[in-house]
PDB file of C-alpha atoms in Angstrom:
ATOM      1  CA  UNK A   1      -6.770 -16.694 -15.539  1.00 49.00           C
ATOM      2  CA  UNK A   2      -6.916 -16.022 -19.269  1.00 59.00           C
ATOM      3  CA  UNK A   3      -5.445 -18.763 -21.480  1.00 60.00           C
ATOM      4  CA  UNK A   4      -3.265 -17.711 -24.383  1.00 60.00           C
ATOM      5  CA  UNK A   5      -2.084 -19.745 -27.347  1.00 60.00           C
ATOM      6  CA  UNK A   6       1.614 -20.615 -27.398  1.00 62.00           C
ATOM      7  CA  UNK A   7       3.771 -20.297 -30.475  1.00 65.00           C
ATOM      8  CA  UNK A   8       7.266 -21.125 -31.656  1.00 71.00           C
ATOM      9  CA  UNK A   9       9.726 -18.248 -31.827  1.00 71.00           C
ATOM     10  CA  UNK A  10      11.600 -18.362 -35.139  1.00 74.00           C
ATOM     11  CA  UNK A  11      15.254 -17.311 -35.337  1.00 73.00           C
ATOM     12  CA  UNK A  12      14.468 -14.404 -37.668  1.00 77.00           C
ATOM     13  CA  UNK A  13      12.039 -13.037 -35.032  1.00 74.00           C
ATOM     14  CA  UNK A  14      14.816 -12.366 -32.489  1.00 70.00           C
ATOM     15  CA  UNK A  15      18.065 -10.410 -32.497  1.00 69.00           C
ATOM     16  CA  UNK A  16      21.298 -11.656 -30.961  1.00 66.00           C
ATOM     17  CA  UNK A  17      23.204  -8.746 -29.457  1.00 66.00           C
ATOM     18  CA  UNK A  18      26.160  -8.879 -27.104  1.00 62.00           C
ATOM     19  CA  UNK A  19      26.805 -11.473 -24.441  1.00 63.00           C
ATOM     20  CA  UNK A  20      25.182 -12.171 -21.107  1.00 58.00           C
ATOM     21  CA  UNK A  21      26.448 -14.201 -18.160  1.00 60.00           C
ATOM     22  CA  UNK A  22      23.540 -15.881 -16.395  1.00 53.00           C
ATOM     23  CA  UNK A  23      23.886 -16.025 -12.611  1.00 56.00           C
ATOM     24  CA  UNK A  24      23.225 -19.688 -11.779  1.00 51.00           C
ATOM     25  CA  UNK A  25      22.036 -18.707  -8.295  1.00 51.00           C
ATOM     26  CA  UNK A  26      19.268 -16.484  -9.665  1.00 48.00           C
ATOM     27  CA  UNK A  27      16.045 -18.496  -9.625  1.00 49.00           C
ATOM     28  CA  UNK A  28      13.336 -15.828  -9.494  1.00 50.00           C
ATOM     29  CA  UNK A  29      12.584 -13.333 -12.265  1.00 49.00           C
ATOM     30  CA  UNK A  30      13.826  -9.796 -11.723  1.00 51.00           C
ATOM     31  CA  UNK A  31      11.285  -7.056 -11.084  1.00 53.00           C
ATOM     32  CA  UNK A  32      11.311  -3.974 -13.274  1.00 48.00           C
ATOM     33  CA  UNK A  33      12.262  -0.708 -11.623  1.00 53.00           C
ATOM     34  CA  UNK A  34       9.636   2.004 -11.229  1.00 51.00           C
ATOM     35  CA  UNK A  35      11.411   4.161 -13.837  1.00 53.00           C
ATOM     36  CA  UNK A  36      11.009   1.619 -16.658  1.00 50.00           C
ATOM     37  CA  UNK A  37       8.556   2.467 -19.417  1.00 53.00           C
ATOM     38  CA  UNK A  38       5.775  -0.062 -19.971  1.00 48.00           C
ATOM     39  CA  UNK A  39       6.306  -1.976 -23.208  1.00 43.00           C
ATOM     40  CA  UNK A  40       3.537  -2.232 -25.805  1.00 58.00           C
ATOM     41  CA  UNK A  41       4.411  -5.840 -26.720  1.00 73.00           C
ATOM     42  CA  UNK A  42       6.232  -8.632 -24.871  1.00 75.00           C
ATOM     43  CA  UNK A  43       9.766  -9.007 -26.271  1.00 85.00           C
ATOM     44  CA  UNK A  44      12.212 -11.915 -26.527  1.00 88.00           C
ATOM     45  CA  UNK A  45      15.974 -11.639 -26.929  1.00 90.00           C
ATOM     46  CA  UNK A  46      18.500 -14.486 -27.240  1.00 91.00           C
ATOM     47  CA  UNK A  47      21.142 -13.503 -24.693  1.00 92.00           C
ATOM     48  CA  UNK A  48      23.370 -16.585 -24.987  1.00 92.00           C
ATOM     49  CA  UNK A  49      23.622 -19.220 -27.711  1.00 91.00           C
ATOM     50  CA  UNK A  50      25.814 -22.297 -27.204  1.00 90.00           C
ATOM     51  CA  UNK A  51      25.898 -25.644 -29.076  1.00 88.00           C
ATOM     52  CA  UNK A  52      24.141 -27.366 -26.127  1.00 89.00           C
ATOM     53  CA  UNK A  53      21.700 -24.630 -25.058  1.00 89.00           C
ATOM     54  CA  UNK A  54      20.379 -21.098 -25.549  1.00 90.00           C
ATOM     55  CA  UNK A  55      19.261 -18.518 -22.982  1.00 90.00           C
ATOM     56  CA  UNK A  56      16.378 -16.224 -23.869  1.00 90.00           C
ATOM     57  CA  UNK A  57      15.362 -13.075 -22.025  1.00 91.00           C
ATOM     58  CA  UNK A  58      11.602 -12.499 -22.075  1.00 89.00           C
ATOM     59  CA  UNK A  59      10.476  -8.968 -21.204  1.00 88.00           C
ATOM     60  CA  UNK A  60       6.814  -8.766 -20.182  1.00 83.00           C
ATOM     61  CA  UNK A  61       4.576  -5.791 -20.977  1.00 80.00           C
ATOM     62  CA  UNK A  62       4.992  -4.683 -17.360  1.00 82.00           C
ATOM     63  CA  UNK A  63       8.790  -4.626 -17.762  1.00 83.00           C
ATOM     64  CA  UNK A  64       9.515  -7.786 -15.745  1.00 85.00           C
ATOM     65  CA  UNK A  65      12.360  -9.831 -17.245  1.00 88.00           C
ATOM     66  CA  UNK A  66      12.717 -13.619 -17.093  1.00 88.00           C
ATOM     67  CA  UNK A  67      15.619 -15.707 -18.399  1.00 90.00           C
ATOM     68  CA  UNK A  68      14.762 -19.086 -19.931  1.00 88.00           C
ATOM     69  CA  UNK A  69      17.440 -21.698 -20.651  1.00 88.00           C
ATOM     70  CA  UNK A  70      16.514 -24.000 -23.541  1.00 87.00           C
ATOM     71  CA  UNK A  71      18.611 -27.156 -23.827  1.00 85.00           C
ATOM     72  CA  UNK A  72      18.875 -28.757 -27.253  1.00 81.00           C
ATOM     73  CA  UNK A  73      18.252 -32.484 -27.660  1.00 77.00           C
ATOM     74  CA  UNK A  74      21.297 -34.542 -28.602  1.00 69.00           C
ATOM     75  CA  UNK A  75      21.450 -35.550 -32.253  1.00 56.00           C
ATOM     76  CA  UNK A  76      21.392 -39.223 -33.195  1.00 57.00           C
ATOM     77  CA  UNK A  77      25.164 -39.252 -33.871  1.00 58.00           C
ATOM     78  CA  UNK A  78      25.953 -37.639 -30.513  1.00 54.00           C
ATOM     79  CA  UNK A  79      23.817 -40.217 -28.695  1.00 53.00           C
ATOM     80  CA  UNK A  80      25.585 -43.103 -30.455  1.00 54.00           C
ATOM     81  CA  UNK A  81      29.002 -41.766 -29.405  1.00 53.00           C
ATOM     82  CA  UNK A  82      27.922 -41.702 -25.749  1.00 53.00           C
ATOM     83  CA  UNK A  83      27.243 -45.455 -25.778  1.00 53.00           C
ATOM     84  CA  UNK A  84      30.352 -46.535 -27.706  1.00 50.00           C
ATOM     85  CA  UNK A  85      33.021 -48.251 -25.602  1.00 47.00           C
TER      86      UNK A  85
END
């Protein structure tokens, strides 16, 4: 298997368009249909952006799409409020 270097996706490298409701029961990536055109480059789209998390849709060169949920770490102030009683 060929190793590739990872990189951080900057906010100006993606477009936020519309809304998407992620099916919580969907664990496996969806396969592209035979009619889809092969993409020249992999693409990433932010499909949902919330204060606690974001969901990105990664489209492979073969057309396969995968949704990735990225949860943000709590800020220092948020963590302090959780422990206050």
